[in-house]
Coordinates of C-alpha atoms in Angstrom, one line a residue:
Chain M
M56 CA 17.8 -24.3 70.2
N57 CA 15.1 -23.7 67.8
D58 CA 15.6 -23.3 63.3
Y59 CA 16.4 -19.3 63.8
T60 CA 19.5 -19.0 66.5
D61 CA 22.0 -21.9 64.4
H62 CA 23.9 -19.4 63.0
T63 CA 27.1 -21.0 64.4
A64 CA 26.7 -23.8 62.6
G65 CA 28.3 -22.3 59.4
I66 CA 28.2 -21.8 55.9
V67 CA 28.5 -24.4 53.0
L68 CA 28.8 -22.1 49.6
I69 CA 27.4 -23.9 47.0
G70 CA 29.2 -22.6 43.5
A71 CA 32.8 -21.4 42.6
G72 CA 32.5 -18.3 40.3
N73 CA 33.9 -15.0 41.4
V74 CA 30.4 -13.9 43.3
A75 CA 30.7 -17.0 45.4
T76 CA 35.6 -16.7 45.1
H77 CA 34.7 -12.7 46.7
L78 CA 31.9 -13.6 49.5
G79 CA 33.7 -16.4 50.5
I80 CA 36.9 -14.3 51.2
A81 CA 35.3 -11.1 52.8
L82 CA 32.7 -13.9 55.3
K83 CA 36.3 -15.9 56.3
K84 CA 38.1 -12.1 56.3
M85 CA 35.1 -11.4 59.2
Q86 CA 35.4 -14.9 61.4
F87 CA 33.0 -16.2 60.2
R88 CA 32.5 -20.3 59.3
V89 CA 32.7 -21.6 56.0
V90 CA 32.5 -25.3 56.8
C91 CA 32.8 -26.6 53.0
V92 CA 32.5 -25.3 48.8
Y93 CA 30.6 -27.2 46.4
N94 CA 30.9 -26.6 43.2
R95 CA 29.7 -29.3 40.0
S96 CA 33.5 -29.8 39.3
I97 CA 35.9 -30.5 41.5
D98 CA 39.2 -28.0 39.4
S99 CA 37.3 -25.1 40.1
A100 CA 34.9 -27.0 43.7
K101 CA 39.2 -27.6 45.3
L102 CA 40.8 -23.9 43.9
L103 CA 37.6 -22.0 46.6
G104 CA 38.1 -24.8 49.0
E105 CA 41.3 -24.7 48.8
T106 CA 41.4 -20.6 48.9
L107 CA 39.8 -20.2 52.2
D108 CA 40.9 -23.5 53.4
V109 CA 38.1 -25.4 53.7
P110 CA 36.8 -28.9 53.3
Y111 CA 36.0 -29.0 48.8
T112 CA 33.6 -30.8 47.6
D113 CA 32.4 -31.4 43.5
N114 CA 29.8 -35.1 45.5
L115 CA 25.9 -33.4 46.5
R116 CA 25.8 -35.9 48.9
E117 CA 29.0 -34.6 50.8
I118 CA 27.4 -31.9 51.8
P119 CA 27.0 -31.6 55.2
V120 CA 23.2 -30.9 56.3
D121 CA 23.5 -28.8 59.6
A122 CA 25.3 -25.6 57.9
G123 CA 23.7 -23.1 58.8
L124 CA 23.0 -20.5 55.8
Y125 CA 23.2 -22.0 52.7
I126 CA 24.7 -19.6 50.6
F127 CA 24.3 -20.9 46.6
S128 CA 26.1 -17.9 43.3
V129 CA 25.6 -20.4 40.4
K130 CA 23.8 -19.2 36.9
D131 CA 20.4 -18.2 37.3
D132 CA 19.8 -21.0 34.9
A133 CA 20.8 -23.7 36.6
L134 CA 20.2 -23.3 40.2
S135 CA 16.1 -24.7 39.4
G136 CA 17.8 -28.1 38.5
L137 CA 20.5 -27.2 40.9
L138 CA 18.1 -27.5 43.9
E139 CA 15.7 -30.1 42.6
R140 CA 18.8 -32.4 43.6
F141 CA 20.2 -31.1 46.6
P142 CA 19.6 -32.3 50.1
K143 CA 17.6 -31.9 52.3
T144 CA 18.6 -29.0 55.5
R145 CA 17.2 -27.5 58.0
G146 CA 19.5 -24.5 57.8
L147 CA 18.6 -21.6 55.8
W148 CA 19.0 -20.9 51.7
V149 CA 19.6 -18.1 49.5
H150 CA 21.0 -17.2 46.8
T151 CA 22.9 -13.9 45.2
A152 CA 21.5 -13.5 41.9
G153 CA 20.2 -10.3 41.5
S154 CA 16.7 -11.5 38.5
L155 CA 15.4 -14.5 40.9
P156 CA 12.7 -13.9 43.0
M157 CA 13.1 -15.0 46.1
Q158 CA 10.4 -17.8 45.5
I159 CA 12.3 -19.8 43.4
F160 CA 13.0 -22.4 46.9
Q161 CA 9.8 -22.0 47.6
P162 CA 9.2 -25.9 46.2
Y163 CA 12.2 -27.2 47.2
T164 CA 12.7 -25.5 51.5
D165 CA 10.6 -23.5 54.1
R166 CA 13.3 -21.6 54.9
F167 CA 14.6 -19.5 51.8
G168 CA 16.8 -15.5 51.2
V169 CA 18.4 -13.7 48.8
L170 CA 21.8 -11.5 49.5
Y171 CA 22.3 -10.0 46.6
P172 CA 25.9 -7.6 46.6
L173 CA 25.0 -4.8 44.0
Q174 CA 29.0 -5.7 42.8
T175 CA 30.7 -6.8 39.4
F176 CA 32.8 -9.6 41.0
S177 CA 36.2 -10.2 38.0
R178 CA 38.3 -13.6 39.6
D179 CA 42.6 -11.4 38.9
R180 CA 41.1 -8.6 41.4
Q181 CA 41.1 -7.5 44.8
L182 CA 38.0 -6.7 46.2
D183 CA 37.2 -4.8 49.4
F184 CA 33.5 -5.3 50.7
T185 CA 32.9 -2.0 52.5
G186 CA 30.5 0.0 52.2
I187 CA 28.7 -2.6 49.1
P188 CA 25.7 -2.3 49.1
V189 CA 24.4 -5.7 50.5
F190 CA 20.3 -6.3 50.3
V191 CA 19.0 -9.1 51.5
E192 CA 14.9 -10.8 52.1
A193 CA 13.9 -14.0 53.6
G194 CA 10.9 -16.0 53.4
H195 CA 10.9 -15.3 58.7
Q196 CA 11.2 -12.4 59.9
E197 CA 14.2 -14.1 62.3
D198 CA 15.8 -15.2 58.9
E199 CA 15.7 -11.8 57.2
Q200 CA 16.9 -10.6 60.3
W201 CA 19.5 -12.5 60.8
L202 CA 20.4 -11.7 56.8
L203 CA 20.6 -8.7 57.2
Q204 CA 23.7 -8.9 60.2
V205 CA 25.9 -11.0 58.3
A206 CA 25.4 -8.6 55.5
R207 CA 25.5 -5.1 57.7
D208 CA 28.8 -7.7 58.6
L209 CA 30.4 -8.1 55.5
S210 CA 30.2 -3.8 54.0
G211 CA 28.2 -2.4 56.4
N212 CA 25.4 -0.7 53.9
A213 CA 22.7 -3.4 54.1
A214 CA 19.5 -3.5 53.1
V215 CA 16.1 -5.0 53.9
L216 CA 14.8 -5.4 49.2
S217 CA 11.5 -7.2 48.1
S218 CA 12.4 -8.9 45.2
E219 CA 10.5 -6.8 43.1
E220 CA 12.5 -4.1 43.5
R221 CA 16.1 -6.2 42.5
R222 CA 16.2 -6.3 39.6
Y223 CA 15.5 -3.4 39.4
Y224 CA 19.2 -2.6 41.2
H225 CA 20.3 -5.8 38.7
L226 CA 18.9 -3.6 35.3
A227 CA 20.7 -0.5 36.8
A228 CA 23.5 -2.2 36.8
V229 CA 23.5 -3.1 33.9
F230 CA 23.8 0.4 32.8
A231 CA 26.3 1.5 35.1
C232 CA 28.9 -1.2 35.4
N233 CA 28.0 -3.8 31.6
F234 CA 27.5 -1.2 28.8
S235 CA 30.3 1.1 30.6
N236 CA 32.7 -0.7 31.0
H237 CA 31.8 -2.7 26.6
M238 CA 31.7 1.4 26.3
Y239 CA 35.6 1.3 27.4
T240 CA 35.6 -1.8 25.8
L241 CA 34.5 0.1 22.5
A242 CA 37.2 3.2 23.0
S243 CA 40.2 1.1 23.9
D244 CA 39.5 -0.5 20.7
I245 CA 39.5 2.1 18.9
L246 CA 42.6 3.2 20.5
E247 CA 44.2 -0.2 20.1
I248 CA 44.0 -0.1 15.9
R249 CA 45.9 3.0 15.9
K250 CA 48.7 1.7 18.1
L251 CA 47.9 4.3 20.3
D252 CA 48.0 3.9 24.3
W253 CA 44.5 3.2 25.8
K254 CA 45.5 3.5 29.4
Q255 CA 46.3 7.1 28.1
L256 CA 42.3 7.0 29.4
L257 CA 42.6 6.3 32.0
P258 CA 42.0 9.5 34.3
L259 CA 39.5 10.2 32.1
I260 CA 37.6 7.2 33.1
R261 CA 38.7 8.2 36.4
E262 CA 37.4 11.5 36.6
T263 CA 33.8 10.4 34.8
A264 CA 32.9 8.5 37.8
S265 CA 34.7 10.3 40.6
K266 CA 32.5 12.7 39.4
L267 CA 29.1 11.7 40.4
E268 CA 30.8 12.3 44.3
D269 CA 29.4 15.8 43.6
L270 CA 27.7 16.0 41.0
A271 CA 23.8 13.0 39.4
P272 CA 24.9 12.0 37.0
K273 CA 22.4 13.8 33.9
D274 CA 24.3 17.0 35.5
A275 CA 27.8 15.8 34.5
Q276 CA 27.2 14.7 31.0
T277 CA 29.7 16.5 28.2
G278 CA 30.8 16.1 25.2
P279 CA 29.5 16.4 21.3
A280 CA 26.0 14.3 21.7
V281 CA 24.3 17.3 24.8
R282 CA 24.4 20.1 22.4
Y283 CA 24.3 17.7 19.2
D284 CA 27.7 19.9 17.3
R285 CA 26.9 18.4 14.7
N286 CA 29.5 18.7 13.0
V287 CA 32.2 16.4 14.7
I288 CA 29.4 14.5 15.2
E289 CA 29.8 14.0 11.0
K290 CA 32.9 13.3 12.2
H291 CA 33.4 10.9 14.6
L292 CA 31.2 9.0 12.6
G293 CA 34.2 9.0 9.2
L294 CA 36.5 8.1 11.1
L295 CA 34.2 4.6 12.1
E296 CA 33.8 4.5 8.8
G297 CA 33.2 0.4 8.2
D298 CA 32.2 -0.2 11.3
K299 CA 28.9 -0.3 11.5
N300 CA 28.4 -1.9 15.2
K301 CA 30.8 1.1 16.4
Q302 CA 28.8 3.9 14.4
E303 CA 26.0 2.5 15.6
I304 CA 26.4 2.4 19.1
Y305 CA 27.3 6.1 18.7
E306 CA 24.1 6.7 16.5
V307 CA 21.5 5.8 19.4
I308 CA 23.8 7.4 22.3
S309 CA 24.5 10.5 21.2
N310 CA 21.1 10.5 19.9
S311 CA 19.5 9.7 23.9
I312 CA 21.6 12.1 25.1
H313 CA 20.2 14.7 23.3
S314 CA 17.2 14.1 23.8
R315 CA 17.4 13.4 27.8
C316 CA 19.5 17.0 27.8
K317 CA 16.3 18.7 26.5
K318 CA 14.1 17.5 29.0
Chain R
M111 CA 64.9 37.1 22.0
N112 CA 63.2 36.3 18.9
D113 CA 59.9 35.2 19.0
Y114 CA 60.5 31.3 20.3
T115 CA 61.2 32.7 23.8
D116 CA 59.0 35.5 25.3
H117 CA 57.9 32.7 27.5
T118 CA 57.0 35.1 30.6
A119 CA 55.2 36.8 28.0
G120 CA 51.9 36.3 29.5
I121 CA 48.5 33.9 29.1
V122 CA 45.4 35.3 27.2
L123 CA 42.1 32.6 27.6
I124 CA 39.8 33.5 25.1
G125 CA 36.6 31.6 26.1
A126 CA 35.3 30.7 29.5
G127 CA 33.3 27.6 30.4
N128 CA 34.4 24.3 32.0
V129 CA 37.6 24.2 30.1
A130 CA 39.1 27.4 30.7
T131 CA 38.0 27.5 33.7
H132 CA 40.2 24.0 34.6
L133 CA 42.4 25.1 32.3
G134 CA 42.7 28.3 34.0
I135 CA 42.8 27.1 37.8
A136 CA 45.3 24.8 36.9
L137 CA 48.4 27.1 34.9
K138 CA 47.1 29.9 37.3
K139 CA 47.9 27.1 40.8
M140 CA 51.5 26.4 38.4
Q141 CA 52.4 30.4 39.1
F142 CA 52.1 30.6 34.9
R143 CA 50.8 34.7 34.7
V144 CA 47.7 34.6 33.1
V145 CA 46.9 38.9 31.5
C146 CA 44.0 37.7 30.1
V147 CA 39.8 36.9 30.0
Y148 CA 38.4 37.3 27.0
N149 CA 34.1 36.5 27.1
R150 CA 32.6 37.5 23.9
S151 CA 29.5 37.4 27.7
I152 CA 31.4 39.7 29.7
D153 CA 29.3 37.7 32.5
S154 CA 31.3 34.9 31.9
A155 CA 33.5 36.7 31.4
K156 CA 33.8 38.6 34.6
L157 CA 33.1 35.1 36.7
L158 CA 37.0 34.0 35.1
G159 CA 38.1 37.0 35.7
E160 CA 37.9 37.0 38.5
T161 CA 38.8 33.8 39.4
L162 CA 41.7 34.3 38.7
D163 CA 41.8 37.9 39.8
V164 CA 42.9 39.0 36.1
P165 CA 41.0 41.0 34.2
Y166 CA 38.3 40.2 31.5
T167 CA 37.0 41.7 28.4
D168 CA 34.5 40.8 25.1
N169 CA 35.7 43.3 23.5
L170 CA 38.4 41.6 21.2
R171 CA 40.4 45.3 21.1
E172 CA 41.5 45.8 24.5
I173 CA 43.0 41.8 23.8
P174 CA 47.3 42.3 25.1
V175 CA 48.7 42.0 21.8
D176 CA 52.6 41.7 23.2
A177 CA 51.0 38.6 25.6
G178 CA 52.7 35.0 25.0
L179 CA 50.3 32.5 24.5
Y180 CA 47.3 33.1 23.2
I181 CA 44.9 30.4 24.6
F182 CA 41.7 29.2 22.6
S183 CA 38.2 27.5 24.1
V184 CA 36.0 28.3 22.3
K185 CA 33.4 25.8 20.9
D186 CA 34.8 24.2 17.2
D187 CA 32.5 26.5 15.5
A188 CA 33.0 29.8 17.6
L189 CA 35.9 29.5 16.0
S190 CA 36.7 30.0 12.6
G191 CA 34.9 33.0 12.9
L192 CA 36.8 34.0 16.1
L193 CA 40.1 33.7 14.8
E194 CA 39.2 35.9 11.7
R195 CA 38.0 38.6 14.0
F196 CA 41.2 38.5 16.2
P197 CA 43.5 41.1 16.8
K198 CA 47.4 39.9 14.9
T199 CA 49.6 39.5 17.4
R200 CA 53.5 37.8 17.8
G201 CA 52.2 35.4 20.3
L202 CA 51.4 31.5 20.4
W203 CA 48.4 30.8 19.0
V204 CA 46.3 27.0 20.5
H205 CA 43.1 25.6 21.2
T206 CA 42.2 23.2 23.2
A207 CA 39.5 20.8 21.0
G208 CA 40.4 17.4 21.0
S209 CA 39.0 16.9 17.0
L210 CA 40.0 20.0 15.6
P211 CA 43.1 20.1 12.6
M212 CA 45.9 22.1 14.0
Q213 CA 45.7 23.8 10.4
I214 CA 42.5 25.4 11.9
F215 CA 45.6 28.8 12.4
Q216 CA 46.5 29.2 9.9
P217 CA 45.2 31.4 7.3
Y218 CA 45.1 33.6 10.5
T219 CA 48.5 33.7 11.8
D220 CA 52.0 31.5 11.3
R221 CA 52.3 31.1 14.6
F222 CA 50.1 27.7 16.2
G223 CA 49.6 24.4 17.7
V224 CA 47.5 22.8 20.0
L225 CA 47.5 22.1 24.2
Y226 CA 44.7 19.5 24.1
P227 CA 44.2 18.2 27.8
L228 CA 43.0 14.1 27.9
Q229 CA 39.7 14.9 31.1
T230 CA 35.8 16.0 31.0
F231 CA 35.2 18.6 32.6
S232 CA 32.3 20.0 34.5
R233 CA 32.2 23.8 36.2
D234 CA 31.0 22.4 40.0
R235 CA 34.1 20.6 40.3
Q236 CA 37.1 20.5 41.7
L237 CA 40.0 18.8 39.3
D238 CA 43.8 18.1 40.0
F239 CA 45.4 18.4 36.8
T240 CA 48.6 15.6 38.1
G241 CA 48.5 12.4 35.8
I242 CA 45.3 13.9 32.6
P243 CA 47.2 13.6 29.1
V244 CA 47.9 16.7 27.9
F245 CA 48.5 16.2 23.9
V246 CA 49.9 18.9 21.9
E247 CA 51.3 19.7 18.6
A248 CA 52.9 23.2 16.8
G249 CA 53.9 24.5 13.6
H250 CA 57.1 24.7 14.7
Q251 CA 59.1 22.4 16.8
E252 CA 60.3 25.5 19.4
D253 CA 57.1 26.4 20.2
E254 CA 56.0 22.3 20.6
Q255 CA 59.1 22.5 22.7
W256 CA 57.3 25.3 24.5
L257 CA 54.4 23.9 24.6
L258 CA 55.4 20.8 26.3
Q259 CA 57.1 22.5 28.3
V260 CA 53.7 24.0 29.5
A261 CA 51.7 20.8 29.7
R262 CA 54.2 19.0 31.7
D263 CA 54.0 21.9 34.0
L264 CA 50.2 21.0 34.6
S265 CA 49.7 17.5 34.7
G266 CA 53.1 15.8 34.0
N267 CA 51.3 13.7 31.9
A268 CA 53.0 15.4 28.5
A269 CA 53.4 14.1 25.3
V270 CA 53.9 15.6 21.6
L271 CA 50.8 14.2 19.5
S272 CA 50.0 14.8 16.0
S273 CA 46.0 16.2 14.6
E274 CA 45.5 13.1 12.8
E275 CA 46.3 10.7 16.0
R276 CA 44.5 13.1 18.8
R277 CA 41.2 12.4 16.4
Y278 CA 41.2 8.9 18.3
Y279 CA 41.3 9.8 21.6
H280 CA 38.8 13.1 20.8
L281 CA 37.2 9.8 19.6
A282 CA 37.9 7.1 22.4
A283 CA 37.1 10.2 25.3
V284 CA 33.1 10.4 23.6
F285 CA 33.0 6.2 24.6
A286 CA 34.7 6.2 27.9
C287 CA 33.7 9.4 28.9
N288 CA 29.7 10.6 27.6
F289 CA 28.8 7.0 26.6
S290 CA 29.3 5.9 29.6
N291 CA 28.1 8.8 31.7
H292 CA 25.2 8.5 30.0
M293 CA 25.0 5.1 30.6
Y294 CA 25.2 6.1 34.1
T295 CA 22.2 8.3 34.0
L296 CA 19.3 5.6 32.5
A297 CA 20.4 3.2 35.3
S298 CA 19.8 6.2 37.8
D299 CA 16.0 7.5 35.9
I300 CA 15.2 3.4 36.2
L301 CA 16.4 4.2 39.9
E302 CA 14.4 7.3 40.3
I303 CA 11.0 6.4 39.0
R304 CA 11.1 3.4 41.3
K305 CA 11.9 5.4 43.9
L306 CA 15.4 3.3 44.3
D307 CA 18.4 5.6 45.5
W308 CA 20.9 5.6 41.9
K309 CA 23.5 6.9 44.3
Q310 CA 23.9 2.8 45.5
L311 CA 25.0 2.4 42.7
L312 CA 27.9 4.3 43.6
P313 CA 30.5 1.7 45.0
L314 CA 29.8 -0.8 41.8
I315 CA 30.6 2.4 39.2
R316 CA 34.1 3.2 41.3
E317 CA 35.0 0.1 41.0
T318 CA 33.4 -1.2 37.6
A319 CA 36.7 2.5 36.4
S320 CA 39.1 0.4 39.1
K321 CA 39.3 -2.2 37.5
L322 CA 40.8 -1.0 34.5
E323 CA 44.5 -0.8 36.7
D324 CA 44.7 -4.5 37.2
L325 CA 42.1 -5.8 33.1
A326 CA 42.0 -4.9 29.9
P327 CA 38.8 -3.4 29.8
K328 CA 37.4 -6.9 27.6
D329 CA 38.5 -8.5 30.4
A330 CA 36.6 -6.8 33.0
Q331 CA 33.4 -6.9 31.4
T332 CA 30.9 -9.1 33.0
G333 CA 27.3 -9.4 33.8
P334 CA 24.4 -11.5 30.8
A335 CA 25.4 -10.4 27.9
V336 CA 27.9 -11.7 28.2
R337 CA 27.3 -14.9 27.6
Y338 CA 23.8 -14.0 26.3
D339 CA 21.5 -14.7 29.5
R340 CA 18.2 -14.3 26.7
N341 CA 16.7 -15.7 30.6
V342 CA 18.0 -12.5 31.8
I343 CA 18.0 -10.2 28.9
E344 CA 14.1 -10.8 28.4
K345 CA 12.9 -10.0 32.2
H346 CA 15.4 -6.5 31.7
L347 CA 13.4 -6.2 28.4
G348 CA 10.3 -6.5 29.8
L349 CA 11.2 -4.1 32.8
L350 CA 11.6 -1.8 30.2
E351 CA 8.8 -2.0 28.9
G352 CA 7.2 1.3 27.1
D353 CA 10.4 2.9 27.1
K354 CA 11.8 1.8 23.5
N355 CA 14.6 4.0 23.8
K356 CA 16.2 1.9 26.8
Q357 CA 15.0 -1.4 25.3
E358 CA 17.3 0.2 21.8
I359 CA 20.1 1.2 23.7
Y360 CA 20.2 -2.5 25.6
E361 CA 19.2 -5.1 22.4
V362 CA 22.1 -2.9 20.7
I363 CA 25.3 -3.2 23.2
S364 CA 23.5 -6.6 24.5
N365 CA 24.2 -8.2 21.4
S366 CA 27.6 -5.4 20.8
I367 CA 29.2 -7.2 24.5
H368 CA 28.7 -10.5 23.0
S369 CA 29.7 -10.5 19.8
R370 CA 33.1 -9.2 21.8
C371 CA 33.2 -11.6 23.4
K372 CA 33.6 -14.2 21.0
K373 CA 36.3 -13.1 20.0

């Protein structure tokens, strides 16, 4: 058995946050063998360990060093510090971050890679991995092929992607997910302050997302900013009187919509 | 028969844009009798008239004056000018706009109201009205009850709502739909400029919208701006180098997310 065929040696999850949790559940569902959950706080390690029915620890020295795959799902700025203290292993080390290069592992191990699921993970939400893009890369060809197979088993939508390109998917995801969700938040704030029901927006939000099955987003754009309907825009800015933050966002995005629609 | 019971006298659609088209299709599907489509451009009138298989015209004098309901779905700033020239009728006049008060009809007729579907309408997209909130109001109680019944038949989710409150739903819809769709557009631009596939964002966009079935949007928020991860934020602003518009939007919304999450 060489370094690249220990695929049955089990998986260690490092981190017990939203990504690690959903990934762990999906791996287990697909019959992968998770052998340990490590987290620096034992409470979170315990929670995920018990969810997956596997051993858990907050002690780096208790992590099995003979596993095949180590998946690091920790905050970007915590990863380097953790890698410095991490025990030496033969297995493949990967992270799940959008904006960290694969080379972050290079000082610490010879076998490294990335397994990046392009998705938003919230704890209190069941998630089906089917169809989620999972982008992989690795320092060695054999590891990359293995990761690609793991990703395929997880979602059916797997591809090799460079660190450079992954950064752009992550940036795009911030706009498409984080920023659009904040638009939902501002919308619900506008209604709740008037004691109106934000859930009445759900059919609209669903349709706005569903339209993209048929139309490119630029072709799906509607609303007063498209034709820069100054009458409606002024009324809306008036309703936001006293809320400088929402007014600024309204103006900046309306201007951006209008100039994008002229193209 | 009094003025308020001519409910079988048919419906005239004024305007042939996206709202009129989808409303016409839904009305017809629910067995309402559309008797005429008017539009100032005959081409659009013809298109919708033929879609609904009803007479169409671009001549105000050809509009039947004995219909029961006249639904005005024209641009906000075109409505007053059109009403001035519109033939006198006994039927109920309603508009479908989010930000126009019902009283805009008052100089022209005694029977008026609003039928406002809270949804985004694109022509090249099939739409199911089921569950779409349809907000109604009318000057007379009897008309309001009738409109409420029409709205219930259309979507099953109907309610009486004042002009004042409707404005806030419209404003919230601009954030939840128009602005979030623009976030999708910017995301797809970021990927397309690098020859990457924006459709890989679809599972993420779907999940971001679907999360709201379980979580309030503020509780569903994820991403670097939540904890104001300056490291990732600086990297992203760097990737947007030379694109002042996207940089400004990135910063304004990230700041807004961060201050909202501290609450």
